[in-house]
Backbone as a chain_set.jsonl record, in Angstrom:
{"seq": "MSLVSTYGRARERAAGYWIARSEQERRYLGAGFGVVLLALVYMGLIEPAVEGRARLQRSLPELRQQAAQLASMADQARALAGQAPVPVTPMTRESLVASLTARGITPGSLTLTGEYARLQVTGVSFANLVSWLDAQRRENRIAVQEGSFSAQDPVGQVDANLTLRQDNGAAAR", "coords": {"N": [[177.052, 52.649, 163.07], [175.498, 53.777, 165.931], [172.66, 55.609, 167.033], [172.871, 56.598, 169.592], [175.631, 56.666, 170.058], [176.407, 58.547, 168.135], [175.069, 60.801, 169.058], [176.326, 61.07, 171.503], [178.982, 61.694, 170.713], [178.543, 64.156, 169.421], [177.713, 65.663, 171.548], [179.991, 65.653, 173.153], [181.732, 67.122, 171.507], [180.4, 69.608, 171.504], [180.57, 70.251, 174.216], [183.337, 70.447, 174.446], [183.812, 72.624, 172.754], [182.427, 74.595, 174.169], [183.879, 74.709, 176.584], [186.297, 75.611, 175.633], [185.881, 78.282, 175.218], [186.11, 81.671, 176.392], [185.085, 83.287, 179.486], [183.64, 85.652, 178.904], [182.919, 85.222, 176.203], [181.27, 83.025, 176.57], [179.143, 84.244, 177.957], [178.167, 85.977, 175.954], [177.433, 84.086, 173.989], [175.485, 82.669, 175.453], [173.6, 84.717, 175.904], [172.933, 85.27, 173.245], [171.856, 82.782, 172.485], [169.668, 82.768, 174.232], [168.2, 84.947, 173.221], [167.561, 84.008, 170.649], [166.069, 81.751, 171.399], [163.897, 83.017, 172.758], [162.839, 84.469, 170.586], [161.994, 82.36, 168.923], [160.055, 81.174, 170.585], [158.239, 83.298, 170.765], [157.49, 83.64, 168.028], [156.444, 81.125, 167.481], [154.479, 80.552, 169.429], [153.299, 82.827, 170.797], [152.829, 85.015, 168.942], [151.015, 83.87, 166.903], [148.734, 83.458, 168.515], [148.121, 86.064, 169.4], [147.624, 87.357, 166.943], [145.461, 85.818, 166.004], [143.559, 86.406, 167.959], [143.224, 89.148, 167.517], [142.176, 89.08, 164.921], [139.757, 87.752, 165.411], [138.557, 89.657, 167.06], [138.175, 91.685, 165.202], [136.287, 90.497, 163.503], [134.151, 90.048, 165.154], [131.988, 92.045, 165.522], [130.562, 91.79, 163.073], [129.803, 89.1, 163.2], [128.123, 89.2, 165.427], [126.082, 90.781, 164.409], [125.105, 89.077, 162.406], [124.194, 86.992, 164.031], [122.12, 88.3, 165.356], [120.417, 88.799, 163.178], [119.796, 86.15, 162.465], [118.418, 85.37, 164.773], [116.228, 87.064, 164.629], [115.078, 86.17, 162.223], [114.438, 83.569, 163.005], [112.499, 84.098, 164.943], [110.53, 85.201, 163.271], [109.986, 82.944, 161.698], [108.907, 81.222, 163.623], [106.611, 82.674, 164.264], [105.264, 82.649, 161.81], [104.889, 79.918, 161.514], [102.966, 79.43, 163.375], [100.709, 80.521, 162.301], [97.667, 80.057, 160.508], [97.415, 78.349, 157.385], [97.087, 80.2, 154.338], [93.937, 80.227, 152.92], [93.072, 78.763, 149.811], [91.342, 79.43, 146.784], [88.986, 77.063, 145.848], [89.563, 74.708, 143.235], [87.884, 75.011, 140.252], [85.928, 74.17, 137.373], [85.222, 76.415, 135.888], [87.036, 78.384, 136.807], [89.478, 77.317, 135.953], [89.096, 77.212, 133.147], [88.775, 79.939, 132.642], [91.305, 80.972, 133.392], [92.934, 79.617, 131.591], [91.936, 80.595, 129.148], [92.606, 83.274, 129.427], [95.31, 83.123, 128.99], [95.369, 82.466, 126.398], [94.955, 79.845, 125.701], [93.151, 77.157, 124.548], [91.184, 74.762, 125.957], [91.015, 71.341, 125.034], [89.617, 69.285, 126.254], [88.236, 69.187, 129.521], [87.933, 67.848, 132.602], [86.67, 67.516, 135.878], [87.228, 65.733, 138.835], [86.606, 65.28, 141.973], [89.357, 66.266, 143.8], [90.993, 66.313, 141.658], [91.862, 67.216, 138.292], [91.444, 66.681, 134.881], [93.091, 67.56, 132.024], [93.175, 68.313, 128.62], [94.948, 69.488, 125.923], [95.548, 70.794, 122.662], [97.921, 71.626, 120.16], [99.251, 73.885, 121.371], [101.4, 76.519, 122.574], [104.362, 75.484, 124.016], [105.91, 76.933, 125.88], [104.053, 78.837, 126.741], [102.138, 77.182, 127.93], [103.638, 76.044, 130.002], [104.246, 78.344, 131.501], [101.659, 79.016, 132.3], [101.078, 76.788, 133.912], [103.002, 77.189, 135.916], [102.102, 79.599, 137.022], [99.641, 78.718, 138.036], [100.557, 76.927, 139.95], [101.865, 78.653, 141.781], [99.841, 80.555, 142.483], [97.411, 79.159, 143.027], [98.047, 76.749, 144.166], [98.078, 74.499, 142.536], [99.193, 71.574, 141.139], [101.007, 69.588, 138.763], [100.105, 66.362, 138.519], [100.36, 64.198, 136.865], [101.634, 63.992, 133.602], [101.755, 64.239, 130.024], [103.465, 65.014, 127.095], [103.501, 65.789, 123.663], [105.43, 66.617, 120.933], [104.718, 68.911, 118.29], [104.46, 69.755, 114.751], [104.993, 72.655, 114.05], [107.696, 74.274, 115.493], [107.968, 74.31, 118.989], [105.323, 73.93, 119.568], [102.882, 71.919, 121.196], [101.019, 68.946, 122.047], [99.149, 68.13, 124.878], [98.445, 66.094, 127.696], [97.222, 66.342, 130.824], [97.145, 65.718, 134.314], [95.897, 67.336, 136.988], [96.265, 68.489, 140.358], [95.003, 69.953, 143.265], [96.509, 71.338, 146.089], [95.233, 71.624, 149.163], [96.3, 72.299, 151.56], [95.803, 70.806, 153.828], [97.163, 68.394, 154.011], [99.731, 69.192, 154.473], [100.19, 69.736, 157.139]], "CA": [[177.023, 53.641, 164.126], [174.183, 53.897, 166.538], [172.201, 56.973, 167.307], [173.384, 56.984, 170.914], [177.051, 57.018, 169.941], [176.471, 59.789, 167.371], [174.651, 61.852, 169.981], [177.392, 61.218, 172.511], [180.105, 62.415, 170.103], [178.146, 65.548, 169.197], [177.683, 66.303, 172.873], [181.395, 65.855, 173.561], [182.278, 68.236, 170.712], [179.794, 70.838, 171.988], [181.152, 70.537, 175.536], [184.701, 70.911, 174.181], [183.706, 73.965, 172.183], [182.003, 75.471, 175.255], [184.979, 74.841, 177.544], [187.373, 76.355, 174.984], [185.507, 79.699, 175.171], [186.366, 82.446, 177.608], [183.87, 83.596, 180.236], [182.916, 86.687, 178.179], [182.33, 84.581, 175.024], [180.161, 82.195, 177.042], [178.022, 85.138, 178.242], [177.611, 86.412, 174.665], [176.755, 82.938, 173.381], [174.275, 82.402, 176.248], [172.632, 85.773, 175.612], [172.461, 85.043, 171.866], [170.99, 81.617, 172.516], [168.441, 83.188, 174.902], [167.439, 85.799, 172.303], [167.021, 83.12, 169.612], [165.022, 80.944, 172.026], [162.743, 83.889, 172.971], [162.246, 84.766, 169.277], [161.282, 81.161, 168.481], [158.861, 81.019, 171.413], [157.295, 84.334, 170.36], [156.976, 83.358, 166.682], [155.723, 79.855, 167.446], [153.373, 80.448, 170.364], [152.628, 84.061, 171.196], [152.343, 85.792, 167.802], [149.774, 83.332, 166.322], [147.61, 83.673, 169.428], [147.787, 87.49, 169.374], [147.026, 87.635, 165.632], [144.146, 85.172, 165.967], [142.663, 87.181, 168.826], [142.923, 90.406, 166.822], [141.299, 88.742, 163.796], [138.44, 87.476, 165.98], [138.001, 90.931, 167.518], [137.717, 92.423, 164.019], [135.114, 89.85, 162.914], [133.109, 89.897, 166.159], [130.766, 92.835, 165.256], [129.817, 91.185, 161.959], [129.201, 87.857, 163.7], [127.011, 89.573, 166.304], [124.991, 91.233, 163.535], [124.535, 87.88, 161.782], [123.45, 86.272, 165.067], [120.87, 89.037, 165.574], [119.564, 88.542, 162.026], [119.299, 84.777, 162.585], [117.415, 85.334, 165.835], [115.032, 87.724, 164.084], [114.48, 85.259, 161.247], [113.859, 82.446, 163.753], [111.249, 84.598, 165.521], [109.565, 85.299, 162.18], [109.593, 81.585, 161.314], [107.993, 80.716, 164.661], [105.334, 83.381, 164.128], [104.605, 82.151, 160.604], [104.492, 78.524, 161.72], [101.761, 79.427, 164.19], [99.576, 81.02, 161.539], [96.95, 79.105, 159.66], [97.744, 78.584, 155.98], [96.144, 81.037, 153.596], [93.069, 79.344, 152.13], [93.047, 79.021, 148.378], [90.047, 79.226, 146.146], [88.929, 75.708, 145.311], [89.681, 74.563, 141.788], [86.617, 74.74, 139.571], [86.028, 74.132, 135.914], [85.123, 77.787, 135.398], [88.278, 79.108, 137.102], [90.525, 76.789, 135.074], [88.825, 77.658, 131.777], [89.034, 81.383, 132.594], [92.751, 81.229, 133.419], [93.479, 79.131, 130.317], [91.518, 81.535, 128.108], [93.395, 84.492, 129.624], [96.63, 82.855, 128.405], [95.221, 82.149, 124.986], [94.953, 78.393, 125.555], [91.794, 76.609, 124.468], [91.236, 73.354, 126.366], [90.279, 70.369, 124.224], [88.663, 68.724, 127.204], [88.567, 69.471, 130.919], [86.995, 67.174, 133.507], [87.031, 67.564, 137.287], [86.769, 64.623, 139.648], [87.115, 65.518, 143.327], [90.452, 67.235, 143.828], [91.774, 66.127, 140.434], [91.328, 67.737, 137.032], [92.084, 66.088, 133.703], [93.11, 68.596, 131.004], [93.749, 67.902, 127.344], [95.077, 70.632, 125.015], [96.233, 70.455, 121.415], [98.496, 72.715, 119.381], [99.517, 75.078, 122.181], [102.807, 76.857, 122.781], [104.879, 74.822, 125.209], [106.31, 77.969, 126.83], [102.832, 79.419, 127.294], [101.535, 76.178, 128.807], [104.467, 75.923, 131.207], [104.063, 79.549, 132.316], [100.343, 78.889, 132.928], [101.206, 75.813, 135.002], [103.758, 77.825, 137.0], [101.198, 80.556, 137.673], [98.673, 77.934, 138.81], [101.266, 76.388, 141.118], [102.118, 79.733, 142.735], [98.644, 81.268, 142.924], [96.309, 78.29, 143.459], [98.61, 75.483, 144.67], [97.71, 73.414, 141.62], [100.408, 70.942, 140.633], [100.825, 68.525, 137.775], [100.251, 65.035, 139.113], [100.825, 63.337, 135.78], [101.55, 64.735, 132.351], [102.444, 63.727, 128.843], [103.56, 66.031, 126.059], [104.009, 65.31, 122.378], [105.807, 67.753, 120.105], [104.015, 69.05, 117.022], [105.294, 70.223, 113.651], [105.62, 73.96, 114.265], [108.584, 74.163, 116.645], [107.458, 74.941, 120.197], [103.916, 73.586, 119.754], [102.724, 70.59, 121.784], [99.752, 68.422, 122.527], [99.43, 67.73, 126.258], [97.435, 65.485, 128.558], [97.683, 66.648, 132.175], [96.307, 65.478, 135.48], [96.224, 68.373, 137.956], [95.742, 68.273, 141.708], [95.147, 71.138, 144.093], [96.88, 71.085, 147.476], [94.44, 72.536, 149.985], [97.054, 72.609, 152.777], [95.48, 69.899, 154.944], [98.179, 67.341, 154.1], [101.018, 69.775, 154.85], [100.321, 69.829, 158.597]], "C": [[175.603, 53.769, 164.662], [173.884, 55.371, 166.821], [172.773, 57.472, 168.629], [174.847, 57.404, 170.816], [177.225, 58.319, 169.156], [176.094, 60.965, 168.258], [175.739, 62.123, 171.019], [178.577, 61.994, 171.942], [179.765, 63.892, 169.869], [178.131, 66.311, 170.518], [179.092, 66.587, 173.372], [182.014, 67.026, 172.802], [181.722, 69.56, 171.188], [180.38, 71.226, 173.341], [182.591, 71.043, 175.365], [184.701, 72.33, 173.632], [183.351, 74.966, 173.276], [183.138, 75.723, 176.239], [186.11, 75.68, 176.957], [187.072, 77.854, 174.933], [185.838, 80.37, 176.492], [185.031, 82.759, 178.264], [183.025, 84.636, 179.504], [182.243, 86.112, 176.93], [181.139, 83.705, 175.423], [178.927, 83.046, 177.346], [177.359, 85.597, 176.941], [176.844, 85.28, 173.968], [175.465, 82.605, 174.125], [173.195, 83.44, 175.973], [172.067, 85.594, 174.198], [171.512, 83.859, 171.798], [169.649, 81.964, 173.155], [167.557, 84.031, 173.98], [166.802, 84.935, 171.207], [165.891, 82.274, 170.177], [163.754, 81.776, 172.26], [162.05, 84.215, 171.646], [161.46, 83.567, 168.757], [159.993, 80.951, 169.271], [157.809, 82.049, 170.999], [156.668, 84.001, 169.009], [156.132, 82.087, 166.653], [154.492, 79.812, 168.311], [152.602, 81.75, 170.57], [152.04, 84.812, 170.004], [151.09, 85.191, 167.158], [148.549, 83.557, 167.222], [147.161, 85.128, 169.4], [147.108, 87.847, 168.054], [145.632, 87.024, 165.519], [143.133, 85.923, 166.81], [142.266, 88.486, 168.153], [141.976, 90.162, 165.65], [139.881, 88.461, 164.295], [137.775, 88.756, 166.481], [137.473, 91.749, 166.347], [136.435, 91.819, 163.454], [133.938, 89.745, 163.89], [131.872, 90.769, 165.898], [129.917, 92.25, 164.124], [129.12, 89.9, 162.409], [128.021, 88.154, 164.628], [125.812, 90.028, 165.485], [124.311, 90.037, 162.868], [123.717, 87.081, 162.792], [122.122, 86.966, 165.346], [119.901, 88.817, 164.418], [118.974, 87.143, 162.089], [118.217, 84.671, 163.658], [116.119, 85.971, 165.352], [114.321, 86.816, 163.089], [113.836, 84.062, 161.938], [112.545, 82.872, 164.408], [110.168, 84.699, 164.455], [109.07, 83.913, 161.761], [108.633, 80.987, 162.337], [106.621, 81.375, 164.541], [104.574, 82.868, 162.91], [104.131, 80.713, 160.768], [103.205, 78.442, 162.53], [100.531, 79.893, 163.437], [98.941, 79.906, 160.72], [97.326, 79.387, 158.206], [96.653, 79.402, 155.296], [95.264, 80.111, 152.759], [93.101, 79.759, 150.66], [91.643, 78.751, 147.854], [90.012, 77.819, 145.563], [88.952, 75.712, 143.775], [88.307, 74.207, 141.209], [86.86, 74.741, 138.071], [86.059, 75.551, 135.355], [86.426, 78.552, 135.624], [89.42, 78.623, 136.204], [90.335, 77.261, 133.636], [89.138, 79.144, 131.639], [90.532, 81.671, 132.565], [93.424, 80.734, 132.136], [93.157, 80.111, 129.189], [92.31, 82.835, 128.211], [94.799, 84.34, 129.036], [96.542, 82.518, 126.924], [95.261, 80.659, 124.704], [93.503, 77.917, 125.558], [91.851, 75.139, 124.857], [90.411, 72.489, 125.42], [89.227, 69.696, 125.07], [89.17, 69.003, 128.612], [87.51, 68.81, 131.781], [87.538, 67.251, 134.927], [86.422, 66.38, 138.013], [87.377, 64.812, 141.033], [88.176, 66.6, 143.297], [91.362, 67.128, 142.602], [91.067, 66.74, 139.234], [92.126, 67.102, 135.909], [91.946, 67.103, 132.575], [93.789, 68.057, 129.755], [93.757, 69.137, 126.443], [95.842, 70.18, 123.78], [96.72, 71.724, 120.74], [98.718, 73.993, 120.167], [101.031, 75.293, 122.29], [103.268, 76.214, 124.092], [105.253, 75.853, 126.274], [105.098, 78.592, 127.502], [102.165, 78.457, 128.27], [102.324, 76.051, 130.111], [104.325, 77.159, 132.086], [102.684, 79.542, 132.985], [100.402, 77.923, 134.109], [101.955, 76.416, 136.193], [102.888, 78.825, 137.754], [100.166, 79.823, 138.531], [99.315, 77.359, 140.075], [101.449, 77.462, 142.184], [100.82, 80.315, 143.311], [97.583, 80.364, 143.54], [96.754, 76.948, 144.02], [98.155, 74.29, 143.828], [98.988, 72.876, 141.01], [100.057, 69.866, 139.618], [101.107, 67.205, 138.473], [100.831, 64.069, 138.08], [100.685, 64.143, 134.495], [102.275, 64.039, 131.224], [102.348, 64.801, 127.769], [104.038, 65.37, 124.786], [104.223, 66.532, 121.487], [105.052, 67.729, 118.788], [104.936, 69.705, 115.995], [105.789, 71.655, 113.821], [106.437, 73.875, 115.557], [108.0, 74.941, 117.822], [105.997, 74.637, 120.467], [103.826, 72.156, 120.276], [101.253, 70.235, 121.937], [100.05, 67.904, 123.926], [98.199, 67.114, 126.897], [97.958, 65.638, 129.975], [96.652, 66.229, 133.208], [96.787, 66.454, 136.536], [95.592, 68.053, 139.298], [96.003, 69.534, 142.509], [95.472, 70.717, 145.524], [96.143, 72.102, 148.339], [95.109, 72.854, 151.32], [96.79, 71.671, 153.924], [96.556, 68.842, 155.109], [99.502, 67.878, 154.579], [101.232, 69.787, 156.357], [100.463, 68.515, 159.213]], "O": [[174.64, 53.857, 163.901], [174.77, 56.226, 166.835], [173.118, 58.647, 168.757], [175.253, 58.392, 171.428], [178.105, 59.115, 169.481], [176.739, 62.013, 168.208], [176.023, 63.272, 171.356], [179.121, 62.866, 172.62], [180.599, 64.769, 170.093], [178.503, 67.484, 170.569], [179.351, 67.643, 173.948], [182.738, 67.832, 173.386], [182.459, 70.542, 171.278], [180.654, 72.401, 173.585], [183.011, 71.965, 176.064], [185.532, 73.146, 174.03], [183.907, 76.064, 173.314], [183.328, 76.857, 176.679], [186.807, 76.382, 177.69], [187.974, 78.632, 174.62], [185.849, 79.743, 177.552], [183.973, 82.53, 177.678], [181.801, 84.514, 179.483], [181.108, 86.477, 176.626], [180.133, 83.645, 174.716], [177.803, 82.646, 177.042], [176.132, 85.605, 176.837], [175.756, 85.489, 173.431], [174.455, 82.291, 173.495], [172.021, 83.101, 175.825], [170.865, 85.749, 173.982], [170.481, 83.923, 171.129], [168.604, 81.514, 172.684], [166.337, 83.867, 173.949], [165.63, 85.118, 170.878], [164.865, 82.092, 169.521], [162.652, 81.3, 171.99], [160.821, 84.238, 171.578], [160.371, 83.737, 168.208], [158.961, 80.594, 168.702], [156.627, 81.721, 170.891], [155.449, 84.072, 168.858], [155.191, 81.996, 165.865], [153.537, 79.11, 167.979], [151.372, 81.755, 170.518], [150.875, 85.207, 170.042], [150.156, 85.943, 166.88], [147.453, 83.818, 166.726], [145.962, 85.406, 169.378], [146.113, 88.572, 168.053], [144.72, 87.659, 164.988], [141.975, 86.061, 166.417], [141.103, 88.886, 168.209], [141.067, 90.958, 165.415], [138.909, 88.886, 163.67], [136.563, 88.92, 166.341], [136.452, 92.426, 166.468], [135.575, 92.555, 162.971], [132.834, 89.386, 163.479], [130.762, 90.256, 166.045], [128.69, 92.222, 164.216], [127.975, 89.65, 162.035], [127.026, 87.43, 164.611], [124.669, 89.709, 165.812], [123.085, 89.989, 162.777], [122.661, 86.55, 162.449], [121.106, 86.301, 165.549], [118.699, 88.665, 164.638], [117.791, 86.954, 161.803], [117.222, 83.969, 163.478], [115.033, 85.466, 165.638], [113.095, 86.706, 163.114], [112.79, 83.589, 161.496], [111.584, 82.102, 164.429], [109.02, 84.329, 164.698], [107.881, 83.727, 161.501], [107.661, 80.325, 161.971], [105.593, 80.716, 164.697], [103.36, 82.675, 162.977], [103.095, 80.331, 160.225], [102.439, 77.489, 162.387], [99.411, 79.675, 163.899], [99.599, 78.952, 160.305], [97.534, 80.543, 157.836], [95.472, 79.307, 155.629], [95.772, 79.306, 151.979], [93.151, 80.943, 150.326], [90.882, 77.959, 148.407], [90.936, 77.431, 144.847], [88.42, 76.615, 143.129], [87.667, 73.241, 141.623], [87.868, 75.25, 137.581], [86.839, 75.849, 134.451], [86.876, 79.285, 134.743], [90.236, 79.425, 135.748], [91.296, 77.664, 132.979], [89.703, 79.567, 130.63], [90.982, 82.521, 131.797], [94.369, 81.354, 131.649], [94.021, 80.417, 128.367], [92.649, 83.434, 127.191], [95.408, 85.329, 128.629], [97.567, 82.308, 126.276], [95.569, 80.249, 123.585], [92.732, 78.239, 126.463], [92.493, 74.345, 124.17], [89.286, 72.829, 125.052], [88.078, 69.554, 124.653], [90.375, 69.049, 128.859], [86.332, 69.159, 131.709], [88.736, 67.07, 135.147], [85.247, 66.062, 137.831], [88.558, 64.524, 141.231], [87.932, 67.713, 142.831], [92.394, 67.796, 142.536], [89.839, 66.778, 139.169], [93.351, 67.003, 135.988], [90.832, 67.473, 132.203], [94.843, 67.426, 129.827], [92.718, 69.759, 126.222], [96.685, 69.286, 123.855], [96.042, 72.752, 120.739], [98.404, 75.079, 119.679], [101.823, 74.366, 122.12], [102.64, 76.385, 125.138], [104.943, 75.663, 127.45], [105.117, 78.846, 128.706], [101.68, 78.875, 129.322], [101.74, 75.962, 131.191], [104.287, 77.033, 133.31], [102.549, 80.01, 134.115], [99.848, 78.198, 135.174], [101.585, 76.182, 137.344], [102.932, 78.89, 138.982], [99.854, 80.267, 139.636], [98.69, 77.312, 141.134], [101.214, 77.207, 143.366], [100.731, 80.539, 144.519], [96.915, 80.77, 144.491], [95.917, 76.095, 144.317], [97.884, 73.211, 144.355], [99.774, 73.627, 140.432], [98.956, 69.315, 139.62], [102.214, 66.966, 138.955], [101.681, 63.236, 138.394], [99.721, 64.889, 134.326], [103.27, 63.344, 131.432], [101.298, 65.41, 127.562], [104.891, 64.483, 124.826], [103.331, 67.362, 121.312], [104.778, 66.664, 118.236], [106.038, 70.149, 116.318], [107.002, 71.846, 113.732], [105.923, 73.451, 116.592], [107.589, 76.092, 117.671], [105.472, 75.046, 121.502], [104.589, 71.285, 119.858], [100.376, 71.098, 121.954], [101.099, 67.298, 124.144], [97.07, 67.551, 126.672], [99.026, 65.118, 130.298], [95.446, 66.369, 133.001], [97.949, 66.412, 136.941], [94.532, 67.432, 139.373], [97.087, 70.113, 142.442], [94.805, 69.856, 146.098], [96.402, 73.302, 148.253], [94.551, 73.597, 152.127], [97.501, 71.732, 154.927], [96.84, 68.428, 156.233], [100.336, 67.107, 155.053], [102.377, 69.845, 156.803], [100.585, 68.416, 160.434]]}, "num_chains": 1, "name": "protein.A"}
């Protein structure tokens, strides 16, 4: 059986069913079909659009507030980008020794060569050394260029050889 013949038979049966109805039944069936068609059109096309519009109207004030915050943050970023970087105090042997001593770390050796510093410490708390390095990174823009750590017998104690470098901000621009 082909699709065309099946469709043709279904159409003939529907036409026979329609012709067998009285005029009043045809009006009721037509009105019912119209109501079902309108309900399908409303549920499929109109209701999703109305609900989506209402949802967007509810979220619009929040989106406007976020857009205003983004614009304000962009203005702040432009203003900050135009400012000169805050100069940092140049790294000196005295400043490094003072900050290490303040943390209770005694440097085994400390040599400065240009913008690099070579630091060697023995038997220090790893946590204390890392917190000192973090403070140096935040406050003086001093970063570890190269480092080696070796664990010691008391847990948490290390020997460390570090090469430090201070970023003066000239390379960032």
